[in-house]
Short mmCIF file of C-alpha atoms in Angstrom, two decimals:
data_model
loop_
_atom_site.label_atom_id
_atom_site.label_comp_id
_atom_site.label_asym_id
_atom_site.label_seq_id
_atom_site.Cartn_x
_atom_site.Cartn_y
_atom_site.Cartn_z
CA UNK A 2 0.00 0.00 0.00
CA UNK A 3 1.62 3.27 -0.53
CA UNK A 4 2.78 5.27 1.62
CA UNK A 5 1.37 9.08 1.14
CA UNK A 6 3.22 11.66 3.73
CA UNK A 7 1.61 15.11 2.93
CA UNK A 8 4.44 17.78 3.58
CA UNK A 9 3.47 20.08 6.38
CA UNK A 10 6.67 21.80 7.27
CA UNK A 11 9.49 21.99 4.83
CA UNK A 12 12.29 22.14 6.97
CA UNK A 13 11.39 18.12 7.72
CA UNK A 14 14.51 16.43 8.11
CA UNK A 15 13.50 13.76 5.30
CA UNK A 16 13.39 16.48 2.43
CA UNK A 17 17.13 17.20 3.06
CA UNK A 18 17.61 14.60 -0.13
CA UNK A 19 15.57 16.74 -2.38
CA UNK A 20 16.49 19.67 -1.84
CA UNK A 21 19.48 20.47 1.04
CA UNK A 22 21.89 17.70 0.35
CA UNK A 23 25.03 18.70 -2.26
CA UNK A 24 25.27 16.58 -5.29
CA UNK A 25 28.56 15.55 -3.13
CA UNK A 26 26.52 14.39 -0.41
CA UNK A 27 24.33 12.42 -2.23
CA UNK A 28 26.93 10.83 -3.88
CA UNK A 29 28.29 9.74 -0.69
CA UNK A 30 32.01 8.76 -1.73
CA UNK A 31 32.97 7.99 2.06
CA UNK A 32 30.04 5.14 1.74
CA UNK A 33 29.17 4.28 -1.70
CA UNK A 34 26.58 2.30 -0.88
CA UNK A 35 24.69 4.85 0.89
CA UNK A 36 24.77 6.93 -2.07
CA UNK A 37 21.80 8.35 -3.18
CA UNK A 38 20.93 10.38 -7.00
CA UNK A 39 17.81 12.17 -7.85
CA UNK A 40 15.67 11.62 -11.42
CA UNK A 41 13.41 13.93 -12.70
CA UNK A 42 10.16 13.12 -14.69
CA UNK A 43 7.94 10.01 -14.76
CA UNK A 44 9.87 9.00 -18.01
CA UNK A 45 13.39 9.54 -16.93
CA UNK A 46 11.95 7.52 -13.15
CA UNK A 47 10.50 5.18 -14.92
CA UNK A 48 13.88 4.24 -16.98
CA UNK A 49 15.61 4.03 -13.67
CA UNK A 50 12.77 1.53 -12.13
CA UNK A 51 13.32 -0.68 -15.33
CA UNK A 52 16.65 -0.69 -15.17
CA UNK A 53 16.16 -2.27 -11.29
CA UNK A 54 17.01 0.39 -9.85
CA UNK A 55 15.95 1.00 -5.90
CA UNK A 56 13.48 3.67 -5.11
CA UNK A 57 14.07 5.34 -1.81
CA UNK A 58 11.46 8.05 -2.11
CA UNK A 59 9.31 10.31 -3.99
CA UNK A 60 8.43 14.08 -4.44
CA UNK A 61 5.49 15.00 -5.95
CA UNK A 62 2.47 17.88 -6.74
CA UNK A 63 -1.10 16.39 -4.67
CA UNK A 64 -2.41 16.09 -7.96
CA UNK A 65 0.06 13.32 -9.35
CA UNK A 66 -0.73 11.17 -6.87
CA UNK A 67 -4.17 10.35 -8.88
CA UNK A 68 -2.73 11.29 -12.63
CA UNK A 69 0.88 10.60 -13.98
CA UNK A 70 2.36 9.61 -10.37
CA UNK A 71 0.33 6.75 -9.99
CA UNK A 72 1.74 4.16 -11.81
CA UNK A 73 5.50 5.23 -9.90
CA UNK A 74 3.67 5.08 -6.81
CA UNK A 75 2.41 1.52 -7.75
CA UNK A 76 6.56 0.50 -9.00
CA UNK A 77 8.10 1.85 -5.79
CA UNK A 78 6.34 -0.33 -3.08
CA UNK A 79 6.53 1.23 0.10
CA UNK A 80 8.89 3.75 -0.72
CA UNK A 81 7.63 6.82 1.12
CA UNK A 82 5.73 9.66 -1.22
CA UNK A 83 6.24 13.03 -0.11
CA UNK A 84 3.63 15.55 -1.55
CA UNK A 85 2.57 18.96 -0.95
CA UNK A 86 1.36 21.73 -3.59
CA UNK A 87 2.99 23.10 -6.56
CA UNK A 88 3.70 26.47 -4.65
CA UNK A 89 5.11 24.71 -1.62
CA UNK A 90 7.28 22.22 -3.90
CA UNK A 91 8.74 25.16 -5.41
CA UNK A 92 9.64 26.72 -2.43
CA UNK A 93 11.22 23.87 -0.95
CA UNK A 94 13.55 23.05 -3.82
CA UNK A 95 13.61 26.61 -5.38
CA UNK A 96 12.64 25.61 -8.77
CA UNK A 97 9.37 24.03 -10.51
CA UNK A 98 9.27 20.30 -10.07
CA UNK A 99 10.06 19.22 -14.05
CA UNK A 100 6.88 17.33 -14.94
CA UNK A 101 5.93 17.73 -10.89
CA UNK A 102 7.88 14.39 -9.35
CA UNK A 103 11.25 13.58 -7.86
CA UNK A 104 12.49 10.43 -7.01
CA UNK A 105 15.48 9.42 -4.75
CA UNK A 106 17.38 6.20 -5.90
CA UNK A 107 19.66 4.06 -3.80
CA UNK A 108 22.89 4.88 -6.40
CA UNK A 109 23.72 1.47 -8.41
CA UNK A 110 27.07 -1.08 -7.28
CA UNK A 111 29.72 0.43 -9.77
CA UNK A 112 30.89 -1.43 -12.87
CA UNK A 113 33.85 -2.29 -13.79
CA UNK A 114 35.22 -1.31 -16.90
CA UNK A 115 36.00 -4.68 -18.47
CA UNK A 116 32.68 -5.78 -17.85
CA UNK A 117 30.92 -3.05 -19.90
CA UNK A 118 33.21 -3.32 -22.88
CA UNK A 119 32.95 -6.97 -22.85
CA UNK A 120 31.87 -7.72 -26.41
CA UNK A 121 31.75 -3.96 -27.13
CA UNK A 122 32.70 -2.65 -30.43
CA UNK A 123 32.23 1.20 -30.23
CA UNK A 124 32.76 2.49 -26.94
CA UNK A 125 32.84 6.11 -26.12
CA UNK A 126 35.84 7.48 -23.31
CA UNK A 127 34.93 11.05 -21.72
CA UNK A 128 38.18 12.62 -20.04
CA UNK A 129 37.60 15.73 -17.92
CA UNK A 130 34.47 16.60 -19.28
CA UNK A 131 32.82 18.54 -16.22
CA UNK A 132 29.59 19.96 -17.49
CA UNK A 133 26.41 18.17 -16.42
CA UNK A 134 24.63 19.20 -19.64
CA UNK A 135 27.12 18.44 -22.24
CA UNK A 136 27.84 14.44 -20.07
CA UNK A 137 24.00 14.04 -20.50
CA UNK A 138 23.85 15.04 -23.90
CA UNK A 139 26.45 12.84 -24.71
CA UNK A 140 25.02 9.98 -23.22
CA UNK A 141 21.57 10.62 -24.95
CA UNK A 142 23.67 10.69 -28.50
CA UNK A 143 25.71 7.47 -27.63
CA UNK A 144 22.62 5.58 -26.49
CA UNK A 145 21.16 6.88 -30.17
CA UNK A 146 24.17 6.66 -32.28
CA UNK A 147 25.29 3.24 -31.94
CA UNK A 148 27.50 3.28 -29.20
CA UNK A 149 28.04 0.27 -27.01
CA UNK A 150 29.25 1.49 -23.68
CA UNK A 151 30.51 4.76 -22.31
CA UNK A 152 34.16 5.30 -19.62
CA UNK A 153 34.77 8.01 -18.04
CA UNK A 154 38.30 9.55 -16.96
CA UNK A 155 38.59 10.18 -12.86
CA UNK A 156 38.12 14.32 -13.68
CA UNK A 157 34.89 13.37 -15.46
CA UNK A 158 31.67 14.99 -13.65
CA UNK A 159 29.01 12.29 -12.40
CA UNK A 160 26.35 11.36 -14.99
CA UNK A 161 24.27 10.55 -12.28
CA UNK A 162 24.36 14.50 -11.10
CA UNK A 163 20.19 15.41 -11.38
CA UNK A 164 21.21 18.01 -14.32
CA UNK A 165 22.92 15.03 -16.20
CA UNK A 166 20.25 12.53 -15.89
CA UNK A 167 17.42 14.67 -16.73
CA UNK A 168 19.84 15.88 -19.88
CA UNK A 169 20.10 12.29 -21.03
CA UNK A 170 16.53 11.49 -20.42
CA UNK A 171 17.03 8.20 -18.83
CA UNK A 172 20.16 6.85 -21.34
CA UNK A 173 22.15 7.16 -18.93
CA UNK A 174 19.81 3.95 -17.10
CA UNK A 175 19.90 2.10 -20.24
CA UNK A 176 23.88 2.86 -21.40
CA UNK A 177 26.76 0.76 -19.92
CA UNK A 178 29.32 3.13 -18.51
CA UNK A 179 31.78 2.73 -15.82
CA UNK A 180 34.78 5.18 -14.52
CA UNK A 181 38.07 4.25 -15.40
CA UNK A 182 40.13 3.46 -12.50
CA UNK A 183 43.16 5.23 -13.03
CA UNK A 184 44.84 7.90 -10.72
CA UNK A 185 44.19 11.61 -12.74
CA UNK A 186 47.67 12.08 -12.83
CA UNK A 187 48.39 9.08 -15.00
CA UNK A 188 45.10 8.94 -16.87
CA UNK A 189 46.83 10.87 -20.33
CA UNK A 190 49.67 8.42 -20.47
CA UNK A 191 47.83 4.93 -19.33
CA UNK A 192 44.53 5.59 -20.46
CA UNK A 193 44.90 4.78 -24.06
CA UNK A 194 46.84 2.19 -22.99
CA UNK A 195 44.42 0.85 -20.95
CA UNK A 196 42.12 0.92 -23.85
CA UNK A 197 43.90 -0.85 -25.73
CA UNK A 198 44.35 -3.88 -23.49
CA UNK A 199 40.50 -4.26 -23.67
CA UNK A 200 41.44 -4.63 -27.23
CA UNK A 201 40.38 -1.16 -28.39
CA UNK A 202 42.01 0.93 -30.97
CA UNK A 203 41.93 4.25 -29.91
CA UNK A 204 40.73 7.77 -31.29
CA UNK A 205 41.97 10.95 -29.85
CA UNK A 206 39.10 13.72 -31.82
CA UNK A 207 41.07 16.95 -31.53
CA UNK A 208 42.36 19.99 -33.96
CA UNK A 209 45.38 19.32 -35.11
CA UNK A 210 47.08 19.59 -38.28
CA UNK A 211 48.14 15.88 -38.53
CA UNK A 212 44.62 14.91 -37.83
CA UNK A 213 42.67 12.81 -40.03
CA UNK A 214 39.18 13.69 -41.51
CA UNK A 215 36.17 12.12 -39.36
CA UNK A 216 35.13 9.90 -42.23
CA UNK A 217 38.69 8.10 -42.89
CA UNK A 218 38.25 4.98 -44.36
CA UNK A 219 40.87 3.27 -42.40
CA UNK A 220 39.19 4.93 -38.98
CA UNK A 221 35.87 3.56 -40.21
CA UNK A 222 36.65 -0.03 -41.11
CA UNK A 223 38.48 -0.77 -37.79
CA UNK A 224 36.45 -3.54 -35.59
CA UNK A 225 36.72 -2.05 -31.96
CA UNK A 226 37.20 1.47 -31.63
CA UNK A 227 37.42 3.77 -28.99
CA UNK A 228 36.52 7.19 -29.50
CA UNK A 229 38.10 10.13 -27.42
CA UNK A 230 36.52 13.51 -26.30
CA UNK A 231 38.25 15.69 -24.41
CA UNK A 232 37.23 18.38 -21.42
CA UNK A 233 34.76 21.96 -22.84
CA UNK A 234 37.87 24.20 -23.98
CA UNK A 235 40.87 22.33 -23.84
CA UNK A 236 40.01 19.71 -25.14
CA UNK A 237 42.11 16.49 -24.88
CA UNK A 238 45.18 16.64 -23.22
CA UNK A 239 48.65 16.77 -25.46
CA UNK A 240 49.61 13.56 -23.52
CA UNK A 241 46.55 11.45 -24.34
CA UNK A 242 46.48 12.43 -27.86
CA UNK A 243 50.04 11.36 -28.41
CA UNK A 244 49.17 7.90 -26.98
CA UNK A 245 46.41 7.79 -29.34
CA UNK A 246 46.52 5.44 -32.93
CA UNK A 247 44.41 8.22 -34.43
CA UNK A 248 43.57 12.03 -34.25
CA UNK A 249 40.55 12.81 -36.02
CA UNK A 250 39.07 15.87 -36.51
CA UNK A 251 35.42 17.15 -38.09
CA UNK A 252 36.11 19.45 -41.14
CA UNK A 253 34.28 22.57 -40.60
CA UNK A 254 33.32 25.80 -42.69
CA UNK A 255 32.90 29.18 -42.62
CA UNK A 256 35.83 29.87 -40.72
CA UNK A 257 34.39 27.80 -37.33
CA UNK A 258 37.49 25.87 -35.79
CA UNK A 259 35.09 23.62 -33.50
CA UNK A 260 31.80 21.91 -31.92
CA UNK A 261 30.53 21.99 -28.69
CA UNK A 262 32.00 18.61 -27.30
CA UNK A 263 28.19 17.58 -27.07
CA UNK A 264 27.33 18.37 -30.64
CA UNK A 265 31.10 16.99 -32.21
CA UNK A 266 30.11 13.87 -30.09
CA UNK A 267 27.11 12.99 -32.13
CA UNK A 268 28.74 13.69 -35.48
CA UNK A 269 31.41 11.08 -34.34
CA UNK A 270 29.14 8.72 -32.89
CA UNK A 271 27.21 8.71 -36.51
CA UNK A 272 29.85 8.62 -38.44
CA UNK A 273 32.01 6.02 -36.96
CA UNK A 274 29.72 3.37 -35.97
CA UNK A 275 30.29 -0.25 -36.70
CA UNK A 276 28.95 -1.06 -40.08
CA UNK A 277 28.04 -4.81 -39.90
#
C-alpha cells in the first residue's frame, strides 16, 4: 500500500535529499553504498525503475498522486511519497518540479570497466568533461548513435548529477558506462593504454594539423574502436592524444574551428559506428 506523507513543514529532516543535500553528499564517496541520486520526470523515473534500480522516495504535486504519479507510486512499493502543492514544492527546492515528481534512488554497485566493454565494439571514453549538460547530452547521442558502452576519466563529472540525468533522459539507465580506474595524474599516459588492453584501438578527436578527416576509411573499417573527447575548452590533453593510434578531426566551414564537445560527439558517434 503506498505510503502518502503530505508535507506540512518543509524544513522536515526527510526532504534534506531533495532539496538540502550537495550533489557531493548524495553521492556519498565515504560510503558508496549509501549513495543516493535524484531523477526527474515520470519517463526519466520510470527508466531508472526498469533498469532495477531501488526507489528510496518520492516528491510530488497532490495532484500526481491520482494522474501521472500513480503508476510510480504503484513500481516503488513502500517507498515513502512526499507531496505537498505546486507552490510549496517550489519553495522547498527553489525551482518548478520538471513534470511535478522527484524520485530518490539508492545509487547502483559500480561497474567495472571490463565488464561493460565486454563484447563492445564502439565504446565512447569522456576525459575531464565537467559539465552536467554536455555528459547528458552525450550519453543521450551514444545511447542513439550506436554506441556500445561509455568510460569516463577520474576528472569526469558524475552522470548521475540530477542536471545530467534529466539531460540524457534516462540513457544514462539504459547505457553501460563505468569510470576508469586510473589515478588523474596518469590517466593521459595509461589511459589509451588501458584501452587498448581491452582490445580497443583508440581515437583521440582533436584539432590538429596531422589529424585525419572524421570519415577516414581506415578509422571507419576498424572492428573495436574507442573514440576520445576531451574536457569543454581544452580539449584532450597533449599527452593522451600522443598515446592515441588516431587524431581525427570534423572538417568545418565558414571559418568555425570547432563543436561543442556535445554536438562533435554525435557527429562522431554517426559517423564512426560499426557497419556490420
Amino acid at each position: 500500500m503506498a505510503n502518502i506523507i503530505p508535507i506540512t513543514a518543509l524544513t522536515a529532516p526527510q526532504l534534506d535529499l531533495f532539496a538540502r543535500l550537495t550533489e557531493a553528499q548524495l553521492r556519498n564517496r565515504r560510503e558508496p553504498e549509501k549513495g543516493i541520486f535524484i531523477a526527474e520526470s515520470p519517463k526519466v523515473i520510470s527508466l531508472a525503475l526498469d533498469a532495477g534500480l531501488i526507489p528510496k522516495a518520492l516528491l510530488m504535486e497532490q495532484r500526481h498522486l491520482t494522474g501521472q504519479g500513480a503508476p510510480l507510486i504503484a513500481r516503488c512499493g513502500e517507498a515513502p511519497v512526499y507531496t505537498a502543492p505546486q507552490e510549496v514544492l517550489t519553495a522547498l527546492t527553489g525551482y518548478p518540479l520538471t513534470r511535478g515528481i522527484l524520485c530518490a534512488f539508492a545509487r547502483p554497485r559500480p561497474a567495472a570497466a571490463e565488464a561493460v566493454c565486454a563484447g563492445a565494439r564502439r565504446v565512447a571514453v569522456l576525459e575531464g568533461i565537467v559539465d552536467t549538460t554536455n555528459v547528458g547530452a552525450i550519453f543521450r547521442s551514444a545511447a542513439g548513435l550506436h554506441i556500445d558502452a561509455l568510460l569516463l576519466s577520474p576528472t569526469c563529472c558524475d552522470p548521475l548529477n540530477r542536471r545530467a540525468v534529466r539531460v540524457s533522459m534516462g540513457t544514462v539507465f539504459q547505457l553501460p558506462w563505468a569510470w576508469i580506474d586510473l589515478p588523474p595524474a596518469q590517466w593521459p599516459t595509461q589511459g589509451p593504454a588501458f584501452l587498448r588492453r581491452l582490445g580497443f584501438v583508440t581515437a583521440a578527436m582533436a584539432l590538429s594539423d596531422s589529424a585525419r578527416p572524421i570519415d577516414d576509411p581506415q578509422v571507419m573499417a576498424e572492428d573495436r574502436l574507442a573514440i576520445l573527447l576531451g574536457t569543454e575548452g581544452d580539449g584532450l590533453a597533449t599527452e593522451t592524444i600522443a598515446h592515441c593510434d588516431y587524431t581525427l578531426c570534423i572538417p568545418m566551414s565558414h571559418g568555425v574551428d570547432s563543436l561543442n564537445v556535445a554536438a562533435a560527439s554525435a557527429v562522431a558517434f554517426w559517423q564512426l559506428r560499426a557497419r556490420d
